[in-house]
PDB file of C-alpha atoms and ligand atoms in Angstrom:
ATOM      1  CA  MET A 112      21.526  11.791 172.715  1.00  0.00           C
ATOM      2  CA  SER A 113      24.976  11.309 174.236  1.00  0.00           C
ATOM      3  CA  TYR A 114      27.223   8.430 173.253  1.00  0.00           C
ATOM      4  CA  GLU A 115      30.337   6.960 174.850  1.00  0.00           C
ATOM      5  CA  THR A 116      31.777   4.754 172.120  1.00  0.00           C
ATOM      6  CA  ILE A 117      30.925   6.727 169.008  1.00  0.00           C
ATOM      7  CA  LEU A 118      31.051  10.391 167.981  1.00  0.00           C
ATOM      8  CA  VAL A 119      28.212  11.894 166.017  1.00  0.00           C
ATOM      9  CA  GLU A 120      28.307  15.295 164.343  1.00  0.00           C
ATOM     10  CA  THR A 121      26.470  16.939 161.493  1.00  0.00           C
ATOM     11  CA  ARG A 122      28.124  18.742 158.610  1.00  0.00           C
ATOM     12  CA  GLY A 123      25.253  20.467 156.845  1.00  0.00           C
ATOM     13  CA  ALA A 124      22.983  17.698 155.590  1.00  0.00           C
ATOM     14  CA  VAL A 125      25.558  14.985 156.352  1.00  0.00           C
ATOM     15  CA  THR A 126      25.798  12.979 159.568  1.00  0.00           C
ATOM     16  CA  LEU A 127      29.355  11.892 160.381  1.00  0.00           C
ATOM     17  CA  ILE A 128      29.512   8.921 162.741  1.00  0.00           C
ATOM     18  CA  THR A 129      32.943   7.925 164.104  1.00  0.00           C
ATOM     19  CA  LEU A 130      33.621   4.653 165.910  1.00  0.00           C
ATOM     20  CA  ASN A 131      35.586   5.857 168.899  1.00  0.00           C
ATOM     21  CA  ARG A 132      37.473   3.160 170.764  1.00  0.00           C
ATOM     22  CA  PRO A 133      40.883   3.795 169.201  1.00  0.00           C
ATOM     23  CA  LYS A 134      42.827   1.976 171.937  1.00  0.00           C
ATOM     24  CA  ALA A 135      40.917  -1.205 171.075  1.00  0.00           C
ATOM     25  CA  LEU A 136      41.176  -0.463 167.321  1.00  0.00           C
ATOM     26  CA  ASN A 137      37.484   0.453 167.417  1.00  0.00           C
ATOM     27  CA  ALA A 138      36.472  -3.127 168.223  1.00  0.00           C
ATOM     28  CA  LEU A 139      32.729  -3.537 168.156  1.00  0.00           C
ATOM     29  CA  ASN A 140      31.503  -4.335 171.669  1.00  0.00           C
ATOM     30  CA  SER A 141      27.859  -4.479 172.677  1.00  0.00           C
ATOM     31  CA  GLN A 142      27.814  -0.803 173.639  1.00  0.00           C
ATOM     32  CA  VAL A 143      29.104   0.244 170.195  1.00  0.00           C
ATOM     33  CA  CYS A 144      26.480  -1.998 168.624  1.00  0.00           C
ATOM     34  CA  ALA A 145      23.647  -0.406 170.603  1.00  0.00           C
ATOM     35  CA  GLU A 146      24.899   3.153 170.099  1.00  0.00           C
ATOM     36  CA  LEU A 147      25.278   2.680 166.344  1.00  0.00           C
ATOM     37  CA  VAL A 148      21.684   1.491 166.105  1.00  0.00           C
ATOM     38  CA  GLU A 149      20.572   4.652 167.937  1.00  0.00           C
ATOM     39  CA  ALA A 150      22.734   6.929 165.786  1.00  0.00           C
ATOM     40  CA  PHE A 151      21.453   5.456 162.527  1.00  0.00           C
ATOM     41  CA  ALA A 152      17.854   5.684 163.747  1.00  0.00           C
ATOM     42  CA  ALA A 153      18.385   9.365 164.619  1.00  0.00           C
ATOM     43  CA  PHE A 154      19.959  10.019 161.208  1.00  0.00           C
ATOM     44  CA  GLU A 155      17.093   8.304 159.419  1.00  0.00           C
ATOM     45  CA  ALA A 156      14.462  10.235 161.390  1.00  0.00           C
ATOM     46  CA  ASP A 157      16.062  13.666 160.871  1.00  0.00           C
ATOM     47  CA  ASP A 158      14.616  15.317 157.760  1.00  0.00           C
ATOM     48  CA  THR A 159      17.508  17.774 157.597  1.00  0.00           C
ATOM     49  CA  GLN A 160      19.961  14.892 157.015  1.00  0.00           C
ATOM     50  CA  GLY A 161      20.352  13.306 153.580  1.00  0.00           C
ATOM     51  CA  CYS A 162      23.415  11.054 153.784  1.00  0.00           C
ATOM     52  CA  ALA A 163      25.720   9.636 156.475  1.00  0.00           C
ATOM     53  CA  VAL A 164      29.396   8.716 156.679  1.00  0.00           C
ATOM     54  CA  LEU A 165      30.740   6.077 159.054  1.00  0.00           C
ATOM     55  CA  THR A 166      34.448   6.020 159.852  1.00  0.00           C
ATOM     56  CA  GLY A 167      36.829   5.013 162.635  1.00  0.00           C
ATOM     57  CA  SER A 168      38.855   7.241 164.945  1.00  0.00           C
ATOM     58  CA  GLY A 169      42.641   7.179 164.749  1.00  0.00           C
ATOM     59  CA  ASP A 170      44.776   6.355 161.738  1.00  0.00           C
ATOM     60  CA  LYS A 171      44.998   2.662 162.336  1.00  0.00           C
ATOM     61  CA  ALA A 172      41.580   1.087 162.188  1.00  0.00           C
ATOM     62  CA  PHE A 173      38.049   1.464 160.926  1.00  0.00           C
ATOM     63  CA  ALA A 174      37.199  -1.481 163.201  1.00  0.00           C
ATOM     64  CA  ALA A 175      39.310  -4.555 163.972  1.00  0.00           C
ATOM     65  CA  GLY A 176      36.225  -6.706 164.410  1.00  0.00           C
ATOM     66  CA  ALA A 177      33.749  -7.735 167.020  1.00  0.00           C
ATOM     67  CA  ASP A 178      35.235  -7.327 170.495  1.00  0.00           C
ATOM     68  CA  ILE A 179      37.124 -10.571 171.078  1.00  0.00           C
ATOM     69  CA  LYS A 180      37.608  -9.868 174.792  1.00  0.00           C
ATOM     70  CA  GLU A 181      33.850  -9.546 175.219  1.00  0.00           C
ATOM     71  CA  MET A 182      33.134 -12.644 173.132  1.00  0.00           C
ATOM     72  CA  ALA A 183      35.807 -14.816 174.765  1.00  0.00           C
ATOM     73  CA  GLU A 184      33.841 -15.536 177.935  1.00  0.00           C
ATOM     74  CA  LYS A 185      30.362 -15.500 176.455  1.00  0.00           C
ATOM     75  CA  PRO A 186      28.502 -18.844 176.423  1.00  0.00           C
ATOM     76  CA  ALA A 187      27.121 -20.127 173.117  1.00  0.00           C
ATOM     77  CA  ALA A 188      23.563 -19.917 174.413  1.00  0.00           C
ATOM     78  CA  ASP A 189      23.937 -16.146 174.810  1.00  0.00           C
ATOM     79  CA  PHE A 190      25.029 -15.761 171.186  1.00  0.00           C
ATOM     80  CA  PHE A 191      22.126 -17.901 170.010  1.00  0.00           C
ATOM     81  CA  LEU A 192      19.364 -16.638 172.284  1.00  0.00           C
ATOM     82  CA  GLY A 193      20.446 -13.010 171.837  1.00  0.00           C
ATOM     83  CA  ASP A 194      20.639 -13.624 168.057  1.00  0.00           C
ATOM     84  CA  PHE A 195      24.100 -12.059 168.039  1.00  0.00           C
ATOM     85  CA  PHE A 196      24.347  -9.240 165.474  1.00  0.00           C
ATOM     86  CA  ALA A 197      20.861  -9.763 163.995  1.00  0.00           C
ATOM     87  CA  ASP A 198      20.115  -6.269 165.241  1.00  0.00           C
ATOM     88  CA  TRP A 199      22.290  -4.549 162.652  1.00  0.00           C
ATOM     89  CA  GLN A 200      20.702  -6.299 159.687  1.00  0.00           C
ATOM     90  CA  ALA A 201      17.234  -5.305 160.884  1.00  0.00           C
ATOM     91  CA  ARG A 202      17.892  -1.915 162.461  1.00  0.00           C
ATOM     92  CA  ILE A 203      20.735  -0.485 160.394  1.00  0.00           C
ATOM     93  CA  VAL A 204      20.784  -2.193 156.978  1.00  0.00           C
ATOM     94  CA  ARG A 205      17.014  -2.576 156.541  1.00  0.00           C
ATOM     95  CA  ALA A 206      15.858   0.428 158.514  1.00  0.00           C
ATOM     96  CA  THR A 207      18.212   2.988 156.947  1.00  0.00           C
ATOM     97  CA  ARG A 208      16.605   3.969 153.665  1.00  0.00           C
ATOM     98  CA  LYS A 209      18.776   7.034 153.187  1.00  0.00           C
ATOM     99  CA  PRO A 210      22.243   6.435 151.708  1.00  0.00           C
ATOM    100  CA  TRP A 211      25.363   6.051 153.825  1.00  0.00           C
ATOM    101  CA  ILE A 212      29.050   5.576 153.079  1.00  0.00           C
ATOM    102  CA  ALA A 213      31.754   3.682 154.965  1.00  0.00           C
ATOM    103  CA  ALA A 214      35.055   5.592 154.976  1.00  0.00           C
ATOM    104  CA  VAL A 215      37.545   2.844 155.836  1.00  0.00           C
ATOM    105  CA  ASN A 216      40.636   4.396 157.399  1.00  0.00           C
ATOM    106  CA  GLY A 217      42.718   1.300 158.221  1.00  0.00           C
ATOM    107  CA  PHE A 218      41.942  -2.239 159.412  1.00  0.00           C
ATOM    108  CA  ALA A 219      38.436  -3.414 158.583  1.00  0.00           C
ATOM    109  CA  LEU A 220      38.569  -6.957 159.901  1.00  0.00           C
ATOM    110  CA  GLY A 221      35.897  -9.485 160.810  1.00  0.00           C
ATOM    111  CA  GLY A 222      32.879  -7.546 162.009  1.00  0.00           C
ATOM    112  CA  GLY A 223      34.649  -4.343 160.902  1.00  0.00           C
ATOM    113  CA  CYS A 224      34.795  -5.548 157.317  1.00  0.00           C
ATOM    114  CA  GLU A 225      31.216  -6.754 157.626  1.00  0.00           C
ATOM    115  CA  LEU A 226      30.062  -3.392 158.975  1.00  0.00           C
ATOM    116  CA  ALA A 227      31.796  -1.574 156.101  1.00  0.00           C
ATOM    117  CA  MET A 228      30.095  -3.890 153.624  1.00  0.00           C
ATOM    118  CA  MET A 229      26.694  -2.987 155.097  1.00  0.00           C
ATOM    119  CA  ALA A 230      27.231   0.556 153.788  1.00  0.00           C
ATOM    120  CA  ASP A 231      25.906   1.558 150.386  1.00  0.00           C
ATOM    121  CA  PHE A 232      29.488   1.860 149.249  1.00  0.00           C
ATOM    122  CA  ILE A 233      32.976   1.957 150.675  1.00  0.00           C
ATOM    123  CA  LEU A 234      35.612   4.663 150.204  1.00  0.00           C
ATOM    124  CA  ALA A 235      38.981   3.270 151.286  1.00  0.00           C
ATOM    125  CA  ALA A 236      42.077   5.037 152.531  1.00  0.00           C
ATOM    126  CA  ASP A 237      45.217   3.913 150.728  1.00  0.00           C
ATOM    127  CA  THR A 238      46.157   2.255 154.038  1.00  0.00           C
ATOM    128  CA  ALA A 239      42.921   0.251 154.342  1.00  0.00           C
ATOM    129  CA  LYS A 240      43.101  -3.479 154.951  1.00  0.00           C
ATOM    130  CA  PHE A 241      40.107  -5.770 154.683  1.00  0.00           C
ATOM    131  CA  GLY A 242      39.815  -9.295 155.996  1.00  0.00           C
ATOM    132  CA  GLN A 243      37.657 -12.006 157.540  1.00  0.00           C
ATOM    133  CA  PRO A 244      40.134 -13.598 159.955  1.00  0.00           C
ATOM    134  CA  GLU A 245      37.508 -15.270 162.169  1.00  0.00           C
ATOM    135  CA  ILE A 246      38.791 -18.734 161.238  1.00  0.00           C
ATOM    136  CA  LYS A 247      41.922 -17.987 163.257  1.00  0.00           C
ATOM    137  CA  LEU A 248      39.687 -17.627 166.327  1.00  0.00           C
ATOM    138  CA  GLY A 249      37.951 -20.941 165.684  1.00  0.00           C
ATOM    139  CA  VAL A 250      34.830 -19.328 164.256  1.00  0.00           C
ATOM    140  CA  ALA A 251      33.596 -17.842 160.981  1.00  0.00           C
ATOM    141  CA  PRO A 252      32.046 -14.541 159.865  1.00  0.00           C
ATOM    142  CA  GLY A 253      28.825 -13.834 161.748  1.00  0.00           C
ATOM    143  CA  MET A 254      27.599 -10.486 160.431  1.00  0.00           C
ATOM    144  CA  GLY A 255      27.398 -11.100 156.706  1.00  0.00           C
ATOM    145  CA  GLY A 256      31.042 -11.554 155.695  1.00  0.00           C
ATOM    146  CA  SER A 257      30.657 -14.877 153.927  1.00  0.00           C
ATOM    147  CA  GLN A 258      27.669 -13.526 152.002  1.00  0.00           C
ATOM    148  CA  ARG A 259      28.491  -9.888 151.221  1.00  0.00           C
ATOM    149  CA  LEU A 260      32.209 -10.443 150.566  1.00  0.00           C
ATOM    150  CA  THR A 261      31.374 -13.265 148.157  1.00  0.00           C
ATOM    151  CA  ARG A 262      28.864 -11.100 146.322  1.00  0.00           C
ATOM    152  CA  ALA A 263      31.376  -8.224 146.180  1.00  0.00           C
ATOM    153  CA  VAL A 264      34.589  -9.982 145.134  1.00  0.00           C
ATOM    154  CA  GLY A 265      33.416 -13.385 143.889  1.00  0.00           C
ATOM    155  CA  LYS A 266      33.823 -16.885 145.292  1.00  0.00           C
ATOM    156  CA  ALA A 267      37.549 -17.394 144.694  1.00  0.00           C
ATOM    157  CA  LYS A 268      38.810 -14.380 146.622  1.00  0.00           C
ATOM    158  CA  ALA A 269      36.135 -14.588 149.328  1.00  0.00           C
ATOM    159  CA  MET A 270      36.851 -18.265 149.892  1.00  0.00           C
ATOM    160  CA  GLU A 271      40.598 -17.712 150.037  1.00  0.00           C
ATOM    161  CA  MET A 272      40.222 -14.825 152.479  1.00  0.00           C
ATOM    162  CA  CYS A 273      37.804 -16.682 154.762  1.00  0.00           C
ATOM    163  CA  LEU A 274      39.877 -19.885 154.739  1.00  0.00           C
ATOM    164  CA  THR A 275      43.301 -18.283 155.250  1.00  0.00           C
ATOM    165  CA  GLY A 276      42.341 -15.087 157.090  1.00  0.00           C
ATOM    166  CA  ARG A 277      44.613 -13.090 154.802  1.00  0.00           C
ATOM    167  CA  MET A 278      44.021  -9.370 154.437  1.00  0.00           C
ATOM    168  CA  MET A 279      43.344  -7.522 151.207  1.00  0.00           C
ATOM    169  CA  GLY A 280      44.898  -4.084 150.727  1.00  0.00           C
ATOM    170  CA  ALA A 281      43.135  -1.057 149.264  1.00  0.00           C
ATOM    171  CA  GLU A 282      44.342  -1.556 145.690  1.00  0.00           C
ATOM    172  CA  GLU A 283      43.301  -5.177 145.539  1.00  0.00           C
ATOM    173  CA  ALA A 284      39.986  -4.244 147.148  1.00  0.00           C
ATOM    174  CA  GLU A 285      39.326  -1.603 144.511  1.00  0.00           C
ATOM    175  CA  ARG A 286      40.374  -3.927 141.693  1.00  0.00           C
ATOM    176  CA  SER A 287      38.070  -6.607 143.062  1.00  0.00           C
ATOM    177  CA  GLY A 288      35.006  -4.377 143.328  1.00  0.00           C
ATOM    178  CA  LEU A 289      34.877  -4.215 147.115  1.00  0.00           C
ATOM    179  CA  VAL A 290      35.466  -0.458 147.295  1.00  0.00           C
ATOM    180  CA  ALA A 291      34.268   2.382 145.108  1.00  0.00           C
ATOM    181  CA  ARG A 292      37.412   4.487 145.314  1.00  0.00           C
ATOM    182  CA  ILE A 293      40.765   4.873 147.090  1.00  0.00           C
ATOM    183  CA  VAL A 294      41.578   8.193 148.759  1.00  0.00           C
ATOM    184  CA  PRO A 295      44.797   9.220 150.551  1.00  0.00           C
ATOM    185  CA  LEU A 296      44.291   8.643 154.274  1.00  0.00           C
ATOM    186  CA  ALA A 297      44.716  12.339 155.122  1.00  0.00           C
ATOM    187  CA  ASP A 298      41.864  13.288 152.780  1.00  0.00           C
ATOM    188  CA  LEU A 299      39.542  10.380 153.465  1.00  0.00           C
ATOM    189  CA  VAL A 300      36.977  11.891 155.815  1.00  0.00           C
ATOM    190  CA  GLU A 301      36.770  15.206 153.972  1.00  0.00           C
ATOM    191  CA  ASP A 302      36.367  13.389 150.657  1.00  0.00           C
ATOM    192  CA  ALA A 303      33.705  11.082 152.106  1.00  0.00           C
ATOM    193  CA  VAL A 304      31.803  14.021 153.631  1.00  0.00           C
ATOM    194  CA  LYS A 305      32.001  15.926 150.343  1.00  0.00           C
ATOM    195  CA  THR A 306      30.719  12.877 148.462  1.00  0.00           C
ATOM    196  CA  ALA A 307      27.944  12.508 151.038  1.00  0.00           C
ATOM    197  CA  GLN A 308      27.070  16.195 150.639  1.00  0.00           C
ATOM    198  CA  THR A 309      26.695  15.668 146.894  1.00  0.00           C
ATOM    199  CA  ILE A 310      24.316  12.799 147.587  1.00  0.00           C
ATOM    200  CA  ALA A 311      22.448  14.748 150.283  1.00  0.00           C
ATOM    201  CA  GLY A 312      21.974  17.549 147.748  1.00  0.00           C
ATOM    202  CA  MET A 313      20.120  15.237 145.369  1.00  0.00           C
ATOM    203  CA  PRO A 314      16.325  14.971 145.357  1.00  0.00           C
ATOM    204  CA  ARG A 315      15.678  12.902 148.494  1.00  0.00           C
ATOM    205  CA  MET A 316      13.154  10.406 147.151  1.00  0.00           C
ATOM    206  CA  ALA A 317      15.237   9.790 144.035  1.00  0.00           C
ATOM    207  CA  ALA A 318      18.292   9.097 146.204  1.00  0.00           C
ATOM    208  CA  MET A 319      16.359   6.626 148.339  1.00  0.00           C
ATOM    209  CA  VAL A 320      14.919   4.899 145.287  1.00  0.00           C
ATOM    210  CA  ASN A 321      18.317   4.678 143.552  1.00  0.00           C
ATOM    211  CA  LYS A 322      19.709   3.021 146.694  1.00  0.00           C
ATOM    212  CA  GLU A 323      16.805   0.592 146.847  1.00  0.00           C
ATOM    213  CA  MET A 324      17.146  -0.318 143.185  1.00  0.00           C
ATOM    214  CA  VAL A 325      20.846  -1.143 143.357  1.00  0.00           C
ATOM    215  CA  ASN A 326      20.309  -3.177 146.518  1.00  0.00           C
ATOM    216  CA  ILE A 327      17.526  -5.124 144.826  1.00  0.00           C
ATOM    217  CA  ALA A 328      20.071  -6.246 142.211  1.00  0.00           C
ATOM    218  CA  PHE A 329      21.848  -8.130 145.013  1.00  0.00           C
ATOM    219  CA  GLU A 330      18.763  -9.811 146.315  1.00  0.00           C
ATOM    220  CA  THR A 331      16.636 -10.851 143.393  1.00  0.00           C
ATOM    221  CA  GLY A 332      16.705 -12.334 139.901  1.00  0.00           C
ATOM    222  CA  LEU A 333      17.113 -10.152 136.786  1.00  0.00           C
ATOM    223  CA  GLU A 334      13.498 -10.287 135.565  1.00  0.00           C
ATOM    224  CA  GLN A 335      12.097  -9.358 138.994  1.00  0.00           C
ATOM    225  CA  GLY A 336      14.786  -6.700 139.467  1.00  0.00           C
ATOM    226  CA  LEU A 337      14.035  -5.095 136.101  1.00  0.00           C
ATOM    227  CA  LEU A 338      10.314  -5.066 136.834  1.00  0.00           C
ATOM    228  CA  THR A 339      10.883  -3.484 140.250  1.00  0.00           C
ATOM    229  CA  GLU A 340      13.199  -0.897 138.694  1.00  0.00           C
ATOM    230  CA  ARG A 341      10.567   0.054 136.094  1.00  0.00           C
ATOM    231  CA  ARG A 342       7.843   0.397 138.695  1.00  0.00           C
ATOM    232  CA  LEU A 343      10.026   2.504 141.019  1.00  0.00           C
ATOM    233  CA  PHE A 344      11.054   4.690 138.085  1.00  0.00           C
ATOM    234  CA  GLN A 345       7.401   5.137 137.148  1.00  0.00           C
ATOM    235  CA  ILE A 346       6.500   6.077 140.728  1.00  0.00           C
ATOM    236  CA  LEU A 347       9.266   8.702 140.825  1.00  0.00           C
ATOM    237  CA  THR A 348       7.735  10.428 137.808  1.00  0.00           C
ATOM    238  CA  ALA A 349       4.883  11.501 140.100  1.00  0.00           C
ATOM    239  CA  THR A 350       7.157  13.479 142.424  1.00  0.00           C
ATOM    240  CA  GLN A 351       7.383  17.254 142.582  1.00  0.00           C
ATOM    241  CA  ASP A 352      11.152  16.887 142.235  1.00  0.00           C
ATOM    242  CA  LYS A 353      10.746  15.125 138.875  1.00  0.00           C
ATOM    243  CA  ALA A 354       8.643  18.053 137.613  1.00  0.00           C
ATOM    244  CA  GLU A 355      11.174  20.523 139.008  1.00  0.00           C
ATOM    245  CA  GLY A 356      14.261  18.643 137.743  1.00  0.00           C
ATOM    246  CA  MET A 357      12.993  18.357 134.189  1.00  0.00           C
ATOM    247  CA  ALA A 358      11.616  21.934 134.097  1.00  0.00           C
ATOM    248  CA  ALA A 359      14.959  23.247 135.384  1.00  0.00           C
ATOM    249  CA  PHE A 360      16.799  21.353 132.644  1.00  0.00           C
ATOM    250  CA  VAL A 361      14.526  22.739 129.936  1.00  0.00           C
ATOM    251  CA  GLU A 362      14.700  26.270 131.367  1.00  0.00           C
ATOM    252  CA  LYS A 363      18.512  26.046 131.772  1.00  0.00           C
ATOM    253  CA  ARG A 364      18.478  26.882 135.499  1.00  0.00           C
ATOM    254  CA  GLN A 365      19.425  25.172 138.783  1.00  0.00           C
ATOM    255  CA  ALA A 366      16.746  22.911 140.209  1.00  0.00           C
ATOM    256  CA  VAL A 367      15.371  23.702 143.650  1.00  0.00           C
ATOM    257  CA  TRP A 368      14.515  20.406 145.312  1.00  0.00           C
ATOM    258  CA  LYS A 369      11.553  19.920 147.615  1.00  0.00           C
ATOM    259  CA  GLY A 370      12.434  16.387 148.708  1.00  0.00           C
ATOM    260  CA  ARG A 371       8.941  15.243 147.740  1.00  0.00           C
TER     261      ARG A 371
HETATM  262  N1  CAA B 213      38.587  -7.127 169.884  1.00  0.00           N
HETATM  263  C1  CAA B 213      39.070  -6.618 171.037  1.00  0.00           C
HETATM  264  N2  CAA B 213      40.237  -5.957 171.124  1.00  0.00           N
HETATM  265  C2  CAA B 213      40.938  -5.795 169.993  1.00  0.00           C
HETATM  266  C3  CAA B 213      40.512  -6.300 168.748  1.00  0.00           C
HETATM  267  C4  CAA B 213      39.274  -6.975 168.728  1.00  0.00           C
HETATM  268  N3  CAA B 213      38.734  -7.460 167.584  1.00  0.00           N
HETATM  269  N4  CAA B 213      41.439  -6.004 167.821  1.00  0.00           N
HETATM  270  C5  CAA B 213      42.404  -5.333 168.451  1.00  0.00           C
HETATM  271  N5  CAA B 213      42.122  -5.209 169.755  1.00  0.00           N
HETATM  272  C6  CAA B 213      42.904  -4.553 170.782  1.00  0.00           C
HETATM  273  C7  CAA B 213      44.127  -5.392 171.187  1.00  0.00           C
HETATM  274  O1  CAA B 213      43.764  -6.394 172.103  1.00  0.00           O
HETATM  275  C8  CAA B 213      45.029  -4.337 171.766  1.00  0.00           C
HETATM  276  O2  CAA B 213      44.576  -4.043 173.060  1.00  0.00           O
HETATM  277  P1  CAA B 213      45.647  -3.991 174.303  1.00  0.00           P
HETATM  278  O3  CAA B 213      46.557  -2.827 173.956  1.00  0.00           O
HETATM  279  O4  CAA B 213      44.767  -3.738 175.485  1.00  0.00           O
HETATM  280  O5  CAA B 213      46.364  -5.285 174.282  1.00  0.00           O
HETATM  281  C9  CAA B 213      44.761  -3.119 170.885  1.00  0.00           C
HETATM  282  O6  CAA B 213      43.483  -3.358 170.282  1.00  0.00           O
HETATM  283  C10 CAA B 213      45.783  -2.935 169.780  1.00  0.00           C
HETATM  284  O7  CAA B 213      45.860  -4.140 169.055  1.00  0.00           O
HETATM  285  P2  CAA B 213      47.231  -4.892 168.724  1.00  0.00           P
HETATM  286  O8  CAA B 213      48.241  -4.642 169.805  1.00  0.00           O
HETATM  287  O9  CAA B 213      46.914  -6.316 168.406  1.00  0.00           O
HETATM  288  O10 CAA B 213      47.683  -4.101 167.407  1.00  0.00           O
HETATM  289  P3  CAA B 213      48.602  -4.647 166.224  1.00  0.00           P
HETATM  290  O11 CAA B 213      48.931  -3.460 165.394  1.00  0.00           O
HETATM  291  O12 CAA B 213      49.722  -5.455 166.742  1.00  0.00           O
HETATM  292  O13 CAA B 213      47.643  -5.623 165.385  1.00  0.00           O
HETATM  293  C11 CAA B 213      45.583  -6.296 164.294  1.00  0.00           C
HETATM  294  C12 CAA B 213      46.529  -5.120 164.721  1.00  0.00           C
HETATM  295  C13 CAA B 213      46.257  -7.134 163.226  1.00  0.00           C
HETATM  296  C14 CAA B 213      44.319  -5.661 163.740  1.00  0.00           C
HETATM  297  C15 CAA B 213      45.282  -7.158 165.539  1.00  0.00           C
HETATM  298  O14 CAA B 213      44.859  -6.325 166.595  1.00  0.00           O
HETATM  299  C16 CAA B 213      44.226  -8.200 165.304  1.00  0.00           C
HETATM  300  O15 CAA B 213      44.493  -9.211 164.690  1.00  0.00           O
HETATM  301  N6  CAA B 213      43.013  -7.969 165.838  1.00  0.00           N
HETATM  302  C17 CAA B 213      41.940  -8.936 165.778  1.00  0.00           C
HETATM  303  C18 CAA B 213      41.320  -9.010 164.396  1.00  0.00           C
HETATM  304  C19 CAA B 213      40.236 -10.060 164.353  1.00  0.00           C
HETATM  305  O16 CAA B 213      40.476 -11.234 164.568  1.00  0.00           O
HETATM  306  N7  CAA B 213      38.992  -9.637 164.075  1.00  0.00           N
HETATM  307  C20 CAA B 213      37.855 -10.519 163.992  1.00  0.00           C
HETATM  308  C21 CAA B 213      37.103 -10.533 165.296  1.00  0.00           C
HETATM  309  S1  CAA B 213      35.847 -11.782 165.337  1.00  0.00           S
HETATM  310  C22 CAA B 213      34.492 -11.100 164.595  1.00  0.00           C
HETATM  311  O17 CAA B 213      34.518  -9.978 164.126  1.00  0.00           O
HETATM  312  C23 CAA B 213      33.265 -11.964 164.616  1.00  0.00           C
HETATM  313  C24 CAA B 213      32.179 -11.641 163.633  1.00  0.00           C
HETATM  314  O18 CAA B 213      32.333 -11.679 162.435  1.00  0.00           O
HETATM  315  C25 CAA B 213      30.861 -11.386 164.133  1.00  0.00           C
END
């Protein structure tokens, strides 16, 4: 598959996807949207791949949002009838059961911040800046910003950011629970790939189940979440990798995973 707006490469069991419109600060136009869906579907379908990293090209931006130039002339009916950005929730967030990391290398604004928050976790460069400035364009977040940012950082900060459009730097983002870790910009991609390789080296089904469990905590009540966790844990005990992992521990040797 060849792409024009993104770069896709594999590093062992890790797929590295790079948004590649640096002159437009990696703004998310409809071609980027379609190509990302394809790239994530290919990653998910490839058994040799265990984890993905999404980053932006250049030092300045992960993505500065949905493409404003493309949206400027678009009639409201097109947004509504095309169900603008519904695709990513269904075909990236829901359809990608393997873990993936956003490596945020600069501005992550509007749809860029929302895309980063779709990842299983965010690693931020020390230069990263997050924001939902849509209000300054006469609109509001449209790809999950009002929901995921609020869940990540709480109502007070999310409300302030959405209402003023102010940006949050990497340190504040880490302090607020939006990002897992801060990494110097120069090391960001290598660190993210290394982290992804660690995850890809884990027993595959256990990695997918761990991801599902943590996501369930965002979407359900405690009693239901605990029940689901117990059942998923119990199901994992039937895997070959559970037998191998526990035998390897007892026998004091490295486990050899089968991914089943
Ligand atoms: N869409 C299209 N083009 C964009 C863009 C965007 N979101 N963000 C930046 N660009 C383009 C600029 O137009 C400029 O292109 P030209 O050289 O052709 O003029 C180029 O990228 C560089 O940008 P700037 O000259 O503005 O760079 P800067 O360093 O002065 O400012 C910035 C950087 C603060 C990020 C500024 O570019 C900016 O505010 N961008 C828009 C951010 C924004 O409002 N994002 C939300 C979009 S709406 C959305 O995402 C909707 C949704 O939730 C679904």
